[in-house]
C-alpha cells in the first residue's frame, strides 16, 4: 500500500466515522428510528449516552483526518482508532451477554468493528513507510 493509498483510507474511514458520529450527536432519536442507536425520547440517559458516544467518535474522526491531511501523528490516530473499535467490540459482547442486543445486532456490530479494526491495522502497517513524517 502506498502512502497515498494509506492516507486515502484514513480519510475515507474518518469520513465514515464522522458521518455516523454526527448523526449520534445531533439526531440521536432519528438514528434510533433507523436502528443505529439506542436513544429514545422516553430514556434521557440513553439519549445522553448516545450523544456522548457521538462526541467521542466525532473527535476521533477529526483527529484522524488532521493526521492524514497534515501527515503528522498518524500512528497515534491509528492506534486510537484501533483501541476505540476494540472497546466498542468488547461493549457489544457485554451488551449481548446482558441480553440487551439480539443475535443479529451483535453479529452486525462485531462484523463492522472487526472490519474497521482490520482497515486501521492495514493502514498502521503501511504507516511504517513514512506516513507520520511531517511535511517538508
Coordinates of N, CA, C and O in Angstrom, one line a residue:
X1 N 0.9 -1.2 0.0 CA 0.0 0.0 0.0 C 0.9 1.2 0.0 O 1.8 1.3 0.8
X2 N 0.6 2.1 -0.9 CA 1.4 3.4 -1.0 C 1.0 4.3 0.1 O -0.1 4.2 0.7
X3 N 1.8 5.4 0.3 CA 1.5 6.4 1.3 C 0.2 7.1 0.9 O -0.7 7.3 1.8
X4 N 0.0 7.3 -0.4 CA -1.3 8.0 -0.8 C -2.5 7.1 -0.6 O -3.5 7.6 -0.2
X5 N -2.4 5.8 -0.8 CA -3.5 4.9 -0.5 C -3.8 4.8 1.0 O -4.9 4.8 1.4
X6 N -2.7 4.8 1.8 CA -2.9 4.8 3.2 C -3.6 6.0 3.7 O -4.6 6.0 4.5
X7 N -3.2 7.2 3.2 CA -3.8 8.4 3.6 C -5.3 8.4 3.1 O -6.2 8.9 3.8
X8 N -5.5 8.0 1.9 CA -6.9 7.9 1.4 C -7.8 7.0 2.3 O -9.0 7.4 2.5
X9 N -7.3 5.9 2.7 CA -8.0 5.0 3.6 C -8.3 5.7 4.9 O -9.4 5.6 5.5
X10 N -7.3 6.5 5.5 CA -7.6 7.2 6.7 C -8.7 8.2 6.5 O -9.6 8.4 7.4
X11 N -8.6 8.9 5.4 CA -9.7 10.0 5.1 C -11.0 9.3 5.0 O -12.0 9.7 5.6
X12 N -11.1 8.2 4.2 CA -12.4 7.6 4.0 C -12.9 7.0 5.3 O -14.1 7.2 5.6
X13 N -12.1 6.3 6.0 CA -12.5 5.8 7.3 C -13.0 6.8 8.3 O -14.0 6.7 9.0
X14 N -12.3 7.9 8.3 CA -12.6 9.1 9.1 C -14.0 9.7 8.7 O -14.8 10.1 9.6
X15 N -14.2 9.9 7.4 CA -15.4 10.5 7.0 C -16.6 9.6 7.3 O -17.7 10.0 7.6
X16 N -16.4 8.2 7.2 CA -17.5 7.3 7.5 C -17.8 7.4 9.0 O -19.0 7.5 9.4
X17 N -16.7 7.4 9.8 CA -16.9 7.5 11.3 C -17.6 8.9 11.6 O -18.5 8.9 12.5
X18 N -17.2 9.9 11.0 CA -17.7 11.3 11.2 C -19.2 11.3 10.9 O -20.0 11.9 11.7
X19 N -19.6 10.8 9.8 CA -21.0 10.9 9.4 C -21.9 10.1 10.4 O -22.9 10.6 10.8
X20 N -21.4 9.0 10.8 CA -22.2 8.2 11.9 C -22.2 9.0 13.2 O -23.2 9.1 13.8
X21 N -21.0 9.5 13.6 CA -20.9 10.1 14.9 C -21.7 11.4 14.9 O -22.4 11.7 16.0
X22 N -21.8 12.2 13.9 CA -22.6 13.4 13.8 C -24.1 13.1 13.9 O -24.8 13.8 14.6
X23 N -24.5 12.0 13.3 CA -25.8 11.5 13.5 C -26.2 11.2 14.9 O -27.2 11.6 15.4
X24 N -25.3 10.5 15.6 CA -25.5 10.2 17.0 C -25.5 11.4 17.9 O -26.4 11.6 18.8
X25 N -24.7 12.4 17.6 CA -24.6 13.6 18.4 C -25.7 14.5 18.1 O -26.3 15.1 19.1
X26 N -26.1 14.7 16.9 CA -27.1 15.8 16.5 C -28.5 15.3 16.4 O -29.4 16.0 16.5
X27 N -28.7 14.0 16.1 CA -30.0 13.4 15.8 C -30.1 12.0 16.4 O -30.4 11.1 15.7
X28 N -30.0 11.9 17.7 CA -30.0 10.5 18.3 C -31.3 9.8 18.1 O -31.3 8.6 17.9
X29 N -32.4 10.5 18.2 CA -33.7 9.8 18.1 C -34.0 9.4 16.6 O -34.6 8.3 16.4
X30 N -33.5 10.1 15.7 CA -33.7 9.7 14.3 C -32.8 8.5 14.0 O -33.2 7.6 13.3
X31 N -31.6 8.5 14.6 CA -30.7 7.4 14.4 C -31.3 6.1 15.1 O -31.2 5.0 14.6
X32 N -32.1 6.3 16.2 CA -32.8 5.2 16.8 C -33.9 4.6 15.9 O -34.0 3.4 15.8
X33 N -34.6 5.5 15.2 CA -35.6 5.1 14.3 C -35.0 4.2 13.1 O -35.7 3.3 12.6
X34 N -33.7 4.5 12.8 CA -33.0 3.7 11.8 C -32.4 2.5 12.4 O -31.7 1.7 11.7
X35 N -32.5 2.3 13.7 CA -32.0 1.2 14.4 C -30.4 1.2 14.4 O -29.7 0.2 14.4
X36 N -29.9 2.5 14.5 CA -28.5 2.7 14.5 C -28.0 3.3 15.8 O -26.9 3.6 16.0
X37 N -29.0 3.4 16.8 CA -28.6 3.9 18.1 C -29.7 3.5 19.1 O -30.8 3.0 18.7
X38 N -29.4 3.6 20.4 CA -30.3 3.2 21.4 C -31.0 4.3 22.1 O -31.5 4.2 23.2
X39 N -31.1 5.5 21.5 CA -31.7 6.7 22.2 C -33.1 6.7 21.9 O -33.6 6.6 20.8
X40 N -33.9 6.9 23.0 CA -35.4 7.1 22.8 C -35.8 8.3 23.7 O -35.2 8.6 24.7
X41 N -36.8 9.0 23.2 CA -37.3 10.1 24.0 C -37.7 9.8 25.4 O -37.6 10.6 26.3
X42 N -38.1 8.6 25.6 CA -38.5 8.2 27.0 C -37.4 7.8 27.9 O -37.6 7.5 29.1
X43 N -36.2 7.7 27.3 CA -35.0 7.4 28.1 C -33.9 8.4 28.0 O -33.0 8.3 27.1
X44 N -33.9 9.5 28.8 CA -32.9 10.5 28.7 C -31.5 10.1 28.9 O -30.6 10.6 28.3
X45 N -31.3 9.1 29.7 CA -29.9 8.6 29.9 C -29.4 7.9 28.7 O -28.2 8.2 28.3
X46 N -30.2 7.2 28.0 CA -29.8 6.6 26.7 C -29.5 7.6 25.7 O -28.5 7.5 24.9
X47 N -30.3 8.7 25.6 CA -30.1 9.8 24.7 C -28.7 10.5 25.0 O -27.9 10.7 24.1
X48 N -28.5 10.8 26.3 CA -27.3 11.4 26.7 C -26.1 10.6 26.3 O -25.1 11.0 25.8
X49 N -26.1 9.3 26.6 CA -25.0 8.4 26.3 C -24.8 8.3 24.8 O -23.6 8.3 24.4
X50 N -25.8 8.3 24.0 CA -25.7 8.2 22.6 C -25.0 9.5 22.1 O -24.1 9.4 21.2
X51 N -25.4 10.6 22.6 CA -24.8 11.9 22.2 C -23.3 11.9 22.6 O -22.4 12.4 21.9
X52 N -23.0 11.4 23.8 CA -21.6 11.3 24.3 C -20.8 10.4 23.4 O -19.6 10.8 23.0
X53 N -21.3 9.3 23.0 CA -20.7 8.4 22.1 C -20.4 9.1 20.8 O -19.3 9.0 20.2
X54 N -21.4 9.8 20.3 CA -21.2 10.6 19.0 C -20.1 11.6 19.2 O -19.3 11.8 18.2
X55 N -20.0 12.3 20.3 CA -19.0 13.3 20.5 C -17.6 12.7 20.5 O -16.7 13.2 19.9
X56 N -17.4 11.6 21.2 CA -16.1 10.9 21.2 C -15.7 10.5 19.8 O -14.6 10.8 19.4
X57 N -16.6 9.9 19.0 CA -16.3 9.5 17.7 C -16.1 10.6 16.7 O -15.3 10.5 15.8
X58 N -16.8 11.7 17.0 CA -16.5 12.9 16.2 C -15.1 13.4 16.4 O -14.4 13.7 15.4
X59 N -14.7 13.5 17.6 CA -13.3 14.0 17.9 C -12.3 13.0 17.3 O -11.3 13.5 16.8
X60 N -12.5 11.7 17.4 CA -11.6 10.8 16.9 C -11.5 10.9 15.4 O -10.4 10.9 14.8
X61 N -12.6 11.1 14.7 CA -12.6 11.2 13.3 C -11.9 12.5 12.8 O -11.1 12.5 11.9
X62 N -12.1 13.6 13.5 CA -11.4 14.8 13.2 C -9.9 14.7 13.5 O -9.1 15.2 12.7
X63 N -9.5 14.1 14.5 CA -8.1 13.9 14.8 C -7.4 13.0 13.7 O -6.3 13.3 13.2
X64 N -8.1 12.0 13.2 CA -7.6 11.1 12.2 C -7.5 11.9 10.9 O -6.5 11.7 10.1
X65 N -8.5 12.7 10.6 CA -8.5 13.5 9.3 C -7.3 14.5 9.4 O -6.5 14.6 8.4
X66 N -7.1 15.1 10.5 CA -5.9 16.0 10.7 C -4.6 15.3 10.5 O -3.7 15.8 9.8
X67 N -4.5 14.1 11.1 CA -3.3 13.3 10.9 C -3.0 12.9 9.5 O -1.9 13.0 9.0
X68 N -4.1 12.6 8.8 CA -3.9 12.2 7.4 C -3.5 13.4 6.5 O -2.7 13.2 5.6
X69 N -4.2 14.5 6.7 CA -4.0 15.6 5.8 C -2.7 16.3 6.1 O -2.1 16.9 5.2
X70 N -2.3 16.4 7.4 CA -1.0 17.1 7.7 C 0.2 16.1 7.7 O 1.3 16.6 7.9
X71 N -0.1 14.8 7.6 CA 1.0 13.8 7.6 C 1.7 13.9 9.0 O 2.9 13.8 9.0
X72 N 1.0 14.1 10.0 CA 1.5 14.2 11.4 C 0.7 13.3 12.3 O -0.5 13.3 12.2
X73 N 1.4 12.7 13.3 CA 0.7 11.9 14.3 C -0.2 10.8 13.8 O -1.2 10.5 14.5
X74 N 0.1 10.3 12.7 CA -0.8 9.2 12.1 C -0.8 8.0 13.0 O -1.8 7.4 13.2
X75 N 0.4 7.6 13.5 CA 0.4 6.4 14.3 C -0.5 6.5 15.5 O -1.2 5.6 15.9
X76 N -0.4 7.7 16.2 CA -1.3 7.9 17.3 C -2.7 7.8 17.0 O -3.5 7.1 17.6
X77 N -3.1 8.5 15.9 CA -4.5 8.4 15.4 C -4.9 7.0 15.1 O -6.1 6.6 15.4
X78 N -4.1 6.3 14.4 CA -4.5 4.9 14.0 C -4.6 4.0 15.2 O -5.5 3.2 15.3
X79 N -3.7 4.2 16.2 CA -3.8 3.4 17.4 C -5.0 3.7 18.2 O -5.7 2.8 18.8
X80 N -5.4 5.0 18.2 CA -6.6 5.4 18.9 C -7.8 4.8 18.3 O -8.8 4.4 18.9
X81 N -7.8 4.8 16.9 CA -9.0 4.2 16.2 C -9.1 2.7 16.5 O -10.2 2.2 16.8
X82 N -7.9 2.0 16.5 CA -7.9 0.6 16.9 C -8.5 0.4 18.3 O -9.3 -0.5 18.5
X83 N -8.0 1.1 19.2 CA -8.4 1.0 20.6 C -9.9 1.3 20.8 O -10.6 0.5 21.5
X84 N -10.3 2.3 20.1 CA -11.8 2.6 20.2 C -12.6 1.5 19.6 O -13.7 1.1 20.2
X85 N -12.3 1.0 18.5 CA -13.0 0.0 17.8 C -13.0 -1.3 18.7 O -14.0 -2.0 18.8
X86 N -11.8 -1.6 19.3 CA -11.7 -2.8 20.2 C -12.6 -2.6 21.4 O -13.4 -3.5 21.8
X87 N -12.7 -1.4 21.9 CA -13.5 -1.1 23.1 C -15.0 -1.3 22.7 O -15.8 -1.8 23.4
X88 N -15.4 -0.8 21.5 CA -16.7 -1.0 21.0 C -17.1 -2.4 20.8 O -18.2 -2.8 21.1
X89 N -16.1 -3.2 20.4 CA -16.3 -4.6 20.2 C -16.6 -5.3 21.5 O -17.6 -6.1 21.7
X90 N -15.8 -5.0 22.5 CA -16.0 -5.6 23.8 C -17.4 -5.1 24.4 O -18.1 -5.9 25.0
X91 N -17.7 -3.8 24.2 CA -19.0 -3.3 24.7 C -20.2 -4.1 24.1 O -21.1 -4.4 24.7
X92 N -20.0 -4.4 22.8 CA -21.1 -5.1 22.1 C -21.2 -6.5 22.7 O -22.4 -7.0 22.9
X93 N -20.1 -7.2 22.9 CA -20.2 -8.5 23.5 C -20.8 -8.5 24.9 O -21.5 -9.4 25.3
X94 N -20.5 -7.5 25.7 CA -21.0 -7.3 27.0 C -22.6 -7.1 27.0 O -23.3 -7.6 27.7
X95 N -23.0 -6.2 26.0 CA -24.4 -6.0 25.8 C -25.1 -7.2 25.4 O -26.3 -7.5 25.9
X96 N -24.5 -8.0 24.6 CA -25.2 -9.3 24.2 C -25.3 -10.2 25.4 O -26.3 -10.8 25.6
X97 N -24.2 -10.3 26.2 CA -24.2 -11.2 27.3 C -25.3 -10.8 28.3 O -26.0 -11.6 28.9
X98 N -25.5 -9.5 28.4 CA -26.6 -9.0 29.3 C -28.0 -9.0 28.8 O -28.9 -8.7 29.4
X99 N -28.1 -9.5 27.5 CA -29.4 -9.6 26.9 C -29.9 -8.4 26.3 O -31.1 -8.3 25.9
X100 N -29.1 -7.3 26.1 CA -29.6 -6.1 25.5 C -29.5 -6.0 24.0 O -30.1 -5.1 23.4
X101 N -28.9 -6.9 23.4 CA -28.8 -7.0 21.9 C -29.3 -8.3 21.4 O -29.0 -9.4 22.0
X102 N -29.9 -8.3 20.2 CA -30.3 -9.5 19.6 C -29.0 -10.2 19.0 O -28.0 -9.5 18.8
X103 N -29.2 -11.4 18.5 CA -28.1 -12.1 17.9 C -27.7 -11.3 16.6 O -26.5 -11.1 16.3
X104 N -28.7 -10.9 15.8 CA -28.4 -10.2 14.5 C -27.7 -8.9 14.8 O -26.8 -8.5 14.0
X105 N -28.1 -8.1 15.8 CA -27.5 -6.9 16.1 C -26.0 -7.1 16.5 O -25.1 -6.4 16.1
X106 N -25.8 -8.2 17.3 CA -24.5 -8.5 17.7 C -23.6 -8.9 16.6 O -22.5 -8.4 16.5
X107 N -24.1 -9.7 15.7 CA -23.3 -10.1 14.6 C -22.9 -9.0 13.7 O -21.8 -8.8 13.2
X108 N -23.9 -8.1 13.4 CA -23.7 -6.9 12.6 C -22.6 -6.0 13.2 O -21.7 -5.5 12.5
X109 N -22.8 -5.8 14.5 CA -21.8 -4.9 15.2 C -20.4 -5.5 15.2 O -19.4 -4.8 14.9
X110 N -20.3 -6.7 15.5 CA -19.0 -7.4 15.6 C -18.4 -7.4 14.2 O -17.1 -7.1 14.0
X111 N -19.1 -7.6 13.2 CA -18.6 -7.6 11.8 C -18.1 -6.2 11.4 O -17.0 -6.1 10.9
X112 N -18.9 -5.2 11.8 CA -18.4 -3.8 11.5 C -17.2 -3.4 12.2 O -16.2 -2.9 11.7
X113 N -17.1 -3.7 13.5 CA -16.0 -3.4 14.3 C -14.7 -4.2 13.9 O -13.6 -3.6 13.8
X114 N -14.9 -5.4 13.5 CA -13.8 -6.2 13.0 C -13.2 -5.7 11.7 O -12.0 -5.6 11.5
X115 N -14.1 -5.3 10.8 CA -13.7 -4.8 9.5 C -13.0 -3.5 9.7 O -12.0 -3.2 9.1
X116 N -13.5 -2.6 10.6 CA -12.8 -1.4 10.9 C -11.4 -1.6 11.5 O -10.5 -1.0 11.1
X117 N -11.3 -2.5 12.4 CA -10.0 -2.8 13.0 C -9.1 -3.4 12.0 O -7.9 -3.0 12.0
X118 N -9.5 -4.2 11.1 CA -8.7 -4.7 10.0 C -8.2 -3.6 9.1 O -7.0 -3.6 8.7
X119 N -9.1 -2.6 8.8 CA -8.7 -1.5 8.0 C -7.6 -0.6 8.7 O -6.6 -0.3 8.1
X120 N -7.9 -0.3 9.9 CA -6.9 0.5 10.7 C -5.6 -0.2 10.8 O -4.5 0.4 10.8
X121 N -5.6 -1.5 11.0 CA -4.4 -2.3 11.2 C -3.6 -2.3 9.9 O -2.3 -2.2 9.9
X122 N -4.3 -2.4 8.7 CA -3.6 -2.4 7.4 C -2.9 -1.0 7.2 O -1.8 -0.9 6.7
X123 N -3.6 0.1 7.6 CA -3.0 1.4 7.4 C -1.9 1.6 8.4 O -0.8 2.2 8.0
X124 N -2.0 1.1 9.6 CA -0.9 1.2 10.5 C 0.4 0.4 10.0 O 1.5 0.9 10.2
X125 N 0.2 -0.7 9.4 CA 1.3 -1.4 8.8 C 2.0 -0.6 7.7 O 3.2 -0.5 7.6
X126 N 1.1 0.0 6.9 CA 1.6 0.9 5.8 C 2.3 2.1 6.4 O 3.2 2.7 5.7
X127 N 1.9 2.5 7.6 CA 2.5 3.7 8.2 C 4.0 3.6 8.4 O 4.7 4.6 8.4
X128 N 4.5 2.5 8.5 CA 6.0 2.3 8.7 C 6.8 2.9 7.6 O 8.0 3.1 7.7
X129 N 6.1 3.2 6.5 CA 6.8 3.7 5.3 C 6.7 5.2 5.2 O 6.8 5.7 4.1
X130 N 6.5 5.9 6.3 CA 6.6 7.3 6.2 C 5.4 8.2 6.3 O 5.4 9.4 6.1
X131 N 4.3 7.6 6.7 CA 3.0 8.3 6.7 C 3.1 9.4 7.9 O 2.5 10.4 7.7
X132 N 3.8 9.1 8.9 CA 3.8 10.0 10.1 C 4.9 11.1 10.0 O 4.9 12.0 10.8
X133 N 5.7 11.1 8.9 CA 6.7 12.1 8.8 C 6.1 13.4 8.5 O 5.2 13.5 7.7
X134 N 6.5 14.5 9.2 CA 5.9 15.8 8.9 C 6.2 16.3 7.5 O 7.3 15.9 6.9
X135 N 5.4 17.2 6.9 CA 5.7 17.7 5.5 C 7.0 18.5 5.5 O 7.3 19.1 6.5
X136 N 7.7 18.4 4.4 CA 9.0 19.1 4.2 C 8.8 20.6 4.0 O 7.8 21.0 3.6

